[in-house]
Amino acid sequence: MHGRIGVHTSPRAAELAGPTALLCAHPTPHDQVTISPPRRTMAMSGERAVPFRRRGPDEPDALIGAGGRSVVGVDGAAASRAALAWAARRTLPQHPLHLLGVEDAVELRGVGAEHGARQLARVLAEAAADLLDAYPGASVTTEIEGGRVADALVGATRPEDLLVIGSDKTGFVRGRTFGVRSLQLAAALRGALAVVPSVDLRLRTGVVVAVDGLGNAADLALRGAQEADDRGCALTIVHAVARGGGSQRSATGEAVVLAARGAAVDAYPHLDVRAVVAQRHPADAILNASRDTALLLLGSSRGETALGVGETIHDVLMNANAPLVILR
């Protein structure tokens, strides 16, 4: 069915930060150095963030490619409802929103298969109708595919699309875990992937971008800055340096994060942009910086484990409690 319903801070770091930045070494148990301008923001004062700013149809989107859609996996469960609410607020009415239900050949066996298919169709139709009530004139489409969930989601998503799925489990790196579908999608997907936890996001503020030293830091920072600007909140750029990596690696890490911060500030001079270099395991640093924030952005995986993604993305996907977007 497919229908359209309508650390020690080096002198080099100070030089890169420029005259407007304040270098503040905040002692923490994890050897973290924060580099940020002394601005008062809504997040710092406890005020609620401003509503998400709607960009014009010709303005580029930080998460969705030109001509792209948000594709949401919908099954009626609490996790998928949270993902759909997040995607609708982020997408409509500027971009099309595609609701995809999957009749899993393994999960819908025997006598219950027909009932499950009817129920899924009803869930999709009701969700689409509710969205059009909230966003008159928006483009909302629905579709039901058969097969395994991860395969169907990948097959329905184009490179310019943003795929959004829900997660009902969050924890810490060595704590609770959820299933492997988000890992499968992160490994196989050609476009961007958003994983939204089933938690209350109404009072969340702040965008976090995790960068490495492999050349895409400025692009990630600019996309994060656009998201922070749209949300009226601060941007934090975090880079992790392994403990005991030596002074050269620390200096390189500072240069990477400050160059990324510089790109964001140049493009959005009014934005509060904080740069953090953390001497700890990358996943620990990213999870610590993004806990209880509105959004976390990561680049695609570099090294791969047996599950098809790098160790850092694996650990962050398994444990993030903020909406997480992996960008290509």
Tab-separated table of C-alpha atoms in Angstrom:
chain	number	residue	atom	x	y	z
A	1	MET	CA	0.000	0.000	0.000
A	2	HIS	CA	1.444	3.314	-1.000
A	3	GLY	CA	-0.636	6.447	-0.899
A	4	ARG	CA	-0.120	10.174	-0.647
A	5	ILE	CA	-2.252	11.541	2.116
A	6	GLY	CA	-1.744	14.983	1.004
A	7	VAL	CA	43.339	18.994	29.519
A	8	HIS	CA	46.503	21.213	29.365
A	9	THR	CA	45.864	23.925	26.838
A	10	SER	CA	48.755	24.643	24.513
A	11	PRO	CA	49.825	28.100	23.211
A	12	ARG	CA	48.899	26.859	19.735
A	13	ALA	CA	45.323	26.263	20.920
A	14	ALA	CA	45.104	29.805	22.220
A	15	GLU	CA	46.321	31.093	18.879
A	16	LEU	CA	43.725	29.055	16.968
A	17	ALA	CA	40.937	30.140	19.296
A	18	GLY	CA	41.421	33.772	18.332
A	19	PRO	CA	40.926	36.890	20.408
A	20	THR	CA	37.205	36.368	21.063
A	21	ALA	CA	37.502	32.968	22.727
A	22	LEU	CA	38.150	32.250	26.368
A	23	LEU	CA	40.175	29.137	27.148
A	24	CYS	CA	38.790	27.611	30.327
A	25	ALA	CA	40.336	24.473	31.771
A	26	HIS	CA	37.663	22.971	34.026
A	27	PRO	CA	39.189	20.212	36.166
A	28	THR	CA	37.084	17.057	35.938
A	29	PRO	CA	37.693	13.416	36.780
A	30	HIS	CA	38.030	12.784	33.047
A	31	ASP	CA	40.687	15.351	32.091
A	32	GLN	CA	38.391	17.476	29.966
A	33	VAL	CA	39.287	20.853	28.550
A	34	THR	CA	36.488	23.169	27.477
A	35	ILE	CA	37.149	26.035	25.075
A	36	SER	CA	34.194	28.391	24.761
A	37	PRO	CA	33.189	32.045	24.530
A	38	PRO	CA	31.661	33.543	27.702
A	39	ARG	CA	28.155	34.073	26.357
A	40	ARG	CA	24.904	33.758	28.249
A	41	THR	CA	22.493	31.484	26.398
A	42	MET	CA	18.968	30.257	27.059
A	43	ALA	CA	20.379	26.871	27.985
A	44	MET	CA	22.673	28.467	30.577
A	45	SER	CA	19.912	30.596	32.080
A	46	GLY	CA	17.396	27.781	32.337
A	47	GLU	CA	14.937	29.289	29.855
A	48	ARG	CA	13.230	27.054	27.335
A	49	ALA	CA	14.696	26.902	23.843
A	50	VAL	CA	12.924	28.811	21.087
A	51	PRO	CA	10.739	26.798	18.667
A	52	PHE	CA	12.472	25.083	15.774
A	53	ARG	CA	13.075	27.660	13.054
A	54	ARG	CA	11.534	26.800	9.700
A	55	ARG	CA	13.881	27.246	6.762
A	56	GLY	CA	12.685	28.235	3.316
A	57	PRO	CA	12.225	25.563	0.630
A	58	ASP	CA	15.375	26.698	-1.211
A	59	GLU	CA	17.624	26.709	1.872
A	60	PRO	CA	19.885	23.666	2.340
A	61	ASP	CA	19.036	21.314	5.179
A	62	ALA	CA	21.689	20.052	7.587
A	63	LEU	CA	20.298	16.510	7.746
A	64	ILE	CA	18.193	15.981	4.609
A	65	GLY	CA	19.705	16.165	1.130
A	66	ALA	CA	18.288	18.171	-1.768
A	67	GLY	CA	14.991	16.620	-2.824
A	68	GLY	CA	15.125	14.228	0.125
A	69	ARG	CA	12.547	13.060	2.639
A	70	SER	CA	12.403	11.858	6.179
A	71	VAL	CA	11.527	8.155	6.209
A	72	VAL	CA	10.184	6.889	9.534
A	73	GLY	CA	9.838	3.271	10.604
A	74	VAL	CA	6.365	3.022	12.147
A	75	ASP	CA	4.852	0.084	14.030
A	76	GLY	CA	2.687	1.783	16.668
A	77	ALA	CA	5.006	1.058	19.593
A	78	ALA	CA	6.119	3.803	21.967
A	79	ALA	CA	9.591	3.971	20.421
A	80	SER	CA	8.233	4.475	16.896
A	81	ARG	CA	5.750	7.097	18.139
A	82	ALA	CA	8.645	9.047	19.667
A	83	ALA	CA	10.598	8.766	16.406
A	84	LEU	CA	7.597	9.935	14.389
A	85	ALA	CA	6.987	12.940	16.639
A	86	TRP	CA	10.654	13.948	16.380
A	87	ALA	CA	10.707	13.488	12.606
A	88	ALA	CA	7.485	15.425	12.061
A	89	ARG	CA	8.712	18.411	14.042
A	90	ARG	CA	12.057	18.299	12.260
A	91	THR	CA	10.675	17.735	8.743
A	92	LEU	CA	7.212	19.166	8.141
A	93	PRO	CA	6.058	21.069	6.234
A	94	GLN	CA	9.274	21.870	4.328
A	95	HIS	CA	10.125	18.290	3.357
A	96	PRO	CA	8.074	15.180	2.566
A	97	LEU	CA	7.567	12.666	5.373
A	98	HIS	CA	7.282	8.990	4.434
A	99	LEU	CA	5.822	6.520	6.967
A	100	LEU	CA	7.002	2.957	6.421
A	101	GLY	CA	5.528	-0.101	8.085
A	102	VAL	CA	7.097	-3.525	7.671
A	103	GLU	CA	5.291	-6.855	7.738
A	104	ASP	CA	8.163	-8.874	9.134
A	105	ALA	CA	8.046	-12.331	7.600
A	106	VAL	CA	9.390	-13.858	10.806
A	107	GLU	CA	7.349	-11.896	13.352
A	108	LEU	CA	3.989	-12.113	11.509
A	109	ARG	CA	3.609	-15.861	11.029
A	110	GLY	CA	0.517	-18.013	10.718
A	111	VAL	CA	-2.947	-17.021	11.904
A	112	GLY	CA	-1.882	-13.655	13.337
A	113	ALA	CA	-0.306	-12.415	10.120
A	114	GLU	CA	-3.484	-11.048	8.541
A	115	HIS	CA	-4.566	-9.342	11.750
A	116	GLY	CA	-1.095	-7.841	12.181
A	117	ALA	CA	-1.123	-6.474	8.628
A	118	ARG	CA	-4.547	-4.854	9.122
A	119	GLN	CA	-3.436	-3.333	12.394
A	120	LEU	CA	-0.269	-1.947	10.809
A	121	ALA	CA	-2.287	-0.387	7.964
A	122	ARG	CA	-4.599	1.242	10.509
A	123	VAL	CA	-1.643	2.603	12.510
A	124	LEU	CA	-0.159	4.176	9.395
A	125	ALA	CA	-3.463	5.681	8.229
A	126	GLU	CA	-4.205	7.199	11.636
A	127	ALA	CA	-0.696	8.588	11.977
A	128	ALA	CA	-0.865	10.200	8.537
A	129	ALA	CA	-4.276	11.732	9.256
A	130	ASP	CA	-3.031	13.176	12.561
A	131	LEU	CA	-0.006	14.699	10.851
A	132	LEU	CA	-2.115	16.358	8.163
A	133	ASP	CA	-4.364	17.815	10.841
A	134	ALA	CA	-1.274	19.330	12.470
A	135	TYR	CA	0.454	20.320	9.200
A	136	PRO	CA	-2.202	21.105	6.556
A	137	GLY	CA	-0.841	20.833	3.041
A	138	ALA	CA	2.235	18.852	4.041
A	139	SER	CA	3.417	15.872	1.987
A	140	VAL	CA	2.820	12.696	4.008
A	141	THR	CA	2.982	9.275	2.357
A	142	THR	CA	2.541	5.767	3.725
A	143	GLU	CA	3.815	2.394	2.609
A	144	ILE	CA	3.835	-1.192	3.830
A	145	GLU	CA	6.659	-3.496	2.804
A	146	GLY	CA	7.197	-7.176	3.480
A	147	GLY	CA	10.373	-8.858	4.607
A	148	ARG	CA	12.858	-8.230	7.353
A	149	VAL	CA	12.674	-4.828	8.993
A	150	ALA	CA	16.244	-3.647	8.408
A	151	ASP	CA	16.230	-4.736	4.756
A	152	ALA	CA	12.911	-3.009	4.091
A	153	LEU	CA	14.026	0.243	5.721
A	154	VAL	CA	17.276	0.308	3.756
A	155	GLY	CA	15.474	-0.494	0.517
A	156	ALA	CA	12.968	2.334	0.997
A	157	THR	CA	15.589	4.988	1.778
A	158	ARG	CA	17.410	6.996	-0.883
A	159	PRO	CA	20.871	8.542	-0.338
A	160	GLU	CA	19.356	12.015	0.083
A	161	ASP	CA	16.816	10.808	2.679
A	162	LEU	CA	16.997	10.832	6.466
A	163	LEU	CA	15.886	7.519	7.969
A	164	VAL	CA	14.407	7.881	11.461
A	165	ILE	CA	13.888	4.956	13.833
A	166	GLY	CA	13.003	4.731	17.501
A	167	SER	CA	14.893	3.092	20.340
A	168	ASP	CA	13.299	1.989	23.589
A	169	LYS	CA	16.475	1.205	25.504
A	170	THR	CA	19.264	3.506	26.660
A	171	GLY	CA	22.047	2.955	29.143
A	172	PHE	CA	25.788	3.234	29.451
A	173	VAL	CA	28.600	1.670	27.468
A	174	ARG	CA	28.860	-1.332	29.746
A	175	GLY	CA	25.214	-1.310	30.799
A	176	ARG	CA	21.935	-2.220	29.117
A	177	THR	CA	21.733	-2.754	25.377
A	178	PHE	CA	19.035	-2.979	22.717
A	179	GLY	CA	18.754	-4.971	19.477
A	180	VAL	CA	21.053	-4.868	16.510
A	181	ARG	CA	18.709	-3.213	13.989
A	182	SER	CA	20.183	0.250	14.457
A	183	LEU	CA	23.649	-1.261	13.995
A	184	GLN	CA	22.541	-3.056	10.830
A	185	LEU	CA	21.079	0.162	9.469
A	186	ALA	CA	24.168	2.197	10.330
A	187	ALA	CA	26.288	-0.316	8.429
A	188	ALA	CA	24.075	-0.661	5.348
A	189	LEU	CA	22.352	2.679	4.891
A	190	ARG	CA	23.414	4.970	2.037
A	191	GLY	CA	21.995	8.130	3.627
A	192	ALA	CA	21.728	9.639	7.100
A	193	LEU	CA	20.311	7.699	10.049
A	194	ALA	CA	18.547	9.172	13.083
A	195	VAL	CA	17.959	7.057	16.190
A	196	VAL	CA	15.500	8.647	18.625
A	197	PRO	CA	15.242	7.351	22.205
A	198	SER	CA	11.838	6.899	23.790
A	199	VAL	CA	12.339	9.618	26.419
A	200	ASP	CA	10.828	13.026	27.133
A	201	LEU	CA	12.643	15.480	24.835
A	202	ARG	CA	10.501	18.575	25.482
A	203	LEU	CA	12.972	20.404	27.707
A	204	ARG	CA	16.135	19.227	25.943
A	205	THR	CA	18.484	21.855	24.570
A	206	GLY	CA	21.939	21.915	23.011
A	207	VAL	CA	23.479	20.283	19.933
A	208	VAL	CA	26.656	18.192	20.198
A	209	VAL	CA	28.909	17.329	17.259
A	210	ALA	CA	31.593	14.669	17.647
A	211	VAL	CA	34.606	15.150	15.364
A	212	ASP	CA	37.727	13.161	14.630
A	213	GLY	CA	40.936	14.143	12.860
A	214	LEU	CA	40.111	12.657	9.462
A	215	GLY	CA	39.106	15.734	7.490
A	216	ASN	CA	35.328	16.112	7.851
A	217	ALA	CA	35.318	18.072	11.119
A	218	ALA	CA	34.499	21.442	9.544
A	219	ASP	CA	31.572	20.030	7.551
A	220	LEU	CA	30.128	18.314	10.620
A	221	ALA	CA	30.575	21.488	12.670
A	222	LEU	CA	28.763	23.574	10.055
A	223	ARG	CA	25.847	21.161	9.934
A	224	GLY	CA	25.694	21.115	13.701
A	225	ALA	CA	25.819	24.908	13.783
A	226	GLN	CA	22.861	25.106	11.411
A	227	GLU	CA	20.876	22.769	13.657
A	228	ALA	CA	21.807	24.771	16.758
A	229	ASP	CA	20.881	28.009	15.011
A	230	ASP	CA	17.502	26.585	14.002
A	231	ARG	CA	16.882	25.431	17.566
A	232	GLY	CA	18.157	28.614	19.228
A	233	CYS	CA	20.636	26.747	21.423
A	234	ALA	CA	24.359	26.281	22.025
A	235	LEU	CA	26.635	24.028	19.980
A	236	THR	CA	29.306	21.841	21.569
A	237	ILE	CA	32.049	20.309	19.414
A	238	VAL	CA	33.785	17.404	21.141
A	239	HIS	CA	36.962	15.551	20.218
A	240	ALA	CA	38.424	12.661	22.203
A	241	VAL	CA	42.117	11.989	22.662
A	242	ALA	CA	43.121	8.664	24.197
A	243	ARG	CA	44.812	8.962	27.564
A	244	GLY	CA	48.544	8.539	27.317
A	245	GLY	CA	48.517	9.499	23.649
A	246	GLY	CA	51.251	12.063	24.145
A	247	SER	CA	51.483	15.813	23.790
A	248	GLN	CA	51.527	15.699	19.983
A	249	ARG	CA	48.173	13.937	19.794
A	250	SER	CA	46.721	16.334	22.341
A	251	ALA	CA	47.935	19.334	20.350
A	252	THR	CA	46.539	17.824	17.154
A	253	GLY	CA	43.195	17.231	18.859
A	254	GLU	CA	43.052	20.829	20.050
A	255	ALA	CA	43.819	22.052	16.542
A	256	VAL	CA	41.067	19.866	15.041
A	257	VAL	CA	38.364	20.962	17.453
A	258	LEU	CA	39.311	24.633	17.334
A	259	ALA	CA	39.414	24.668	13.537
A	260	ALA	CA	35.941	23.109	13.519
A	261	ARG	CA	34.763	25.698	16.017
A	262	GLY	CA	36.222	28.446	13.846
A	263	ALA	CA	34.253	27.237	10.821
A	264	ALA	CA	31.028	27.261	12.835
A	265	VAL	CA	31.637	30.713	14.325
A	266	ASP	CA	32.529	32.185	10.940
A	267	ALA	CA	29.231	30.957	9.498
A	268	TYR	CA	27.117	31.752	12.590
A	269	PRO	CA	28.876	34.554	14.489
A	270	HIS	CA	26.028	34.982	16.985
A	271	LEU	CA	26.043	31.319	18.023
A	272	ASP	CA	27.446	30.082	21.330
A	273	VAL	CA	29.973	27.436	20.184
A	274	ARG	CA	31.945	25.478	22.763
A	275	ALA	CA	34.917	23.279	21.943
A	276	VAL	CA	35.787	20.321	24.183
A	277	VAL	CA	38.861	18.068	24.094
A	278	ALA	CA	38.407	15.039	26.344
A	279	GLN	CA	41.171	12.631	27.299
A	280	ARG	CA	39.132	9.458	27.515
A	281	HIS	CA	37.634	6.715	25.351
A	282	PRO	CA	35.808	8.342	22.398
A	283	ALA	CA	32.414	6.753	23.123
A	284	ASP	CA	32.634	7.760	26.798
A	285	ALA	CA	33.503	11.333	25.826
A	286	ILE	CA	30.666	11.594	23.301
A	287	LEU	CA	28.070	10.074	25.617
A	288	ASN	CA	29.142	12.311	28.488
A	289	ALA	CA	28.982	15.473	26.357
A	290	SER	CA	25.612	14.625	24.796
A	291	ARG	CA	23.734	13.294	27.800
A	292	ASP	CA	20.316	14.985	28.082
A	293	THR	CA	20.925	17.247	25.064
A	294	ALA	CA	18.577	17.803	22.117
A	295	LEU	CA	20.742	16.304	19.371
A	296	LEU	CA	24.012	14.456	18.757
A	297	LEU	CA	25.673	14.395	15.317
A	298	LEU	CA	28.338	11.911	14.244
A	299	GLY	CA	30.143	11.229	10.998
A	300	SER	CA	29.899	7.827	9.340
A	301	SER	CA	32.005	4.967	10.661
A	302	ARG	CA	35.684	4.735	9.681
A	303	GLY	CA	36.900	1.440	11.112
A	304	GLU	CA	34.549	-1.531	11.199
A	305	THR	CA	33.756	-4.255	13.699
A	306	ALA	CA	32.124	-7.582	12.856
A	307	LEU	CA	28.749	-5.768	12.899
A	308	GLY	CA	29.818	-3.450	10.093
A	309	VAL	CA	30.341	-0.233	12.069
A	310	GLY	CA	33.256	1.232	13.970
A	311	GLU	CA	33.677	0.677	17.699
A	312	THR	CA	32.773	4.261	18.614
A	313	ILE	CA	29.528	4.325	16.639
A	314	HIS	CA	28.686	0.860	17.963
A	315	ASP	CA	29.030	1.967	21.587
A	316	VAL	CA	27.277	5.308	21.087
A	317	LEU	CA	24.342	3.707	19.238
A	318	MET	CA	23.924	1.199	22.027
A	319	ASN	CA	23.845	3.801	24.775
A	320	ALA	CA	22.932	7.334	23.649
A	321	ASN	CA	20.031	8.961	25.515
A	322	ALA	CA	19.771	11.872	23.056
A	323	PRO	CA	18.532	11.779	19.454
A	324	LEU	CA	21.528	10.667	17.408
A	325	VAL	CA	22.123	11.328	13.700
A	326	ILE	CA	24.859	9.579	11.739
A	327	LEU	CA	25.705	11.660	8.680
A	328	ARG	CA	27.250	10.491	5.419
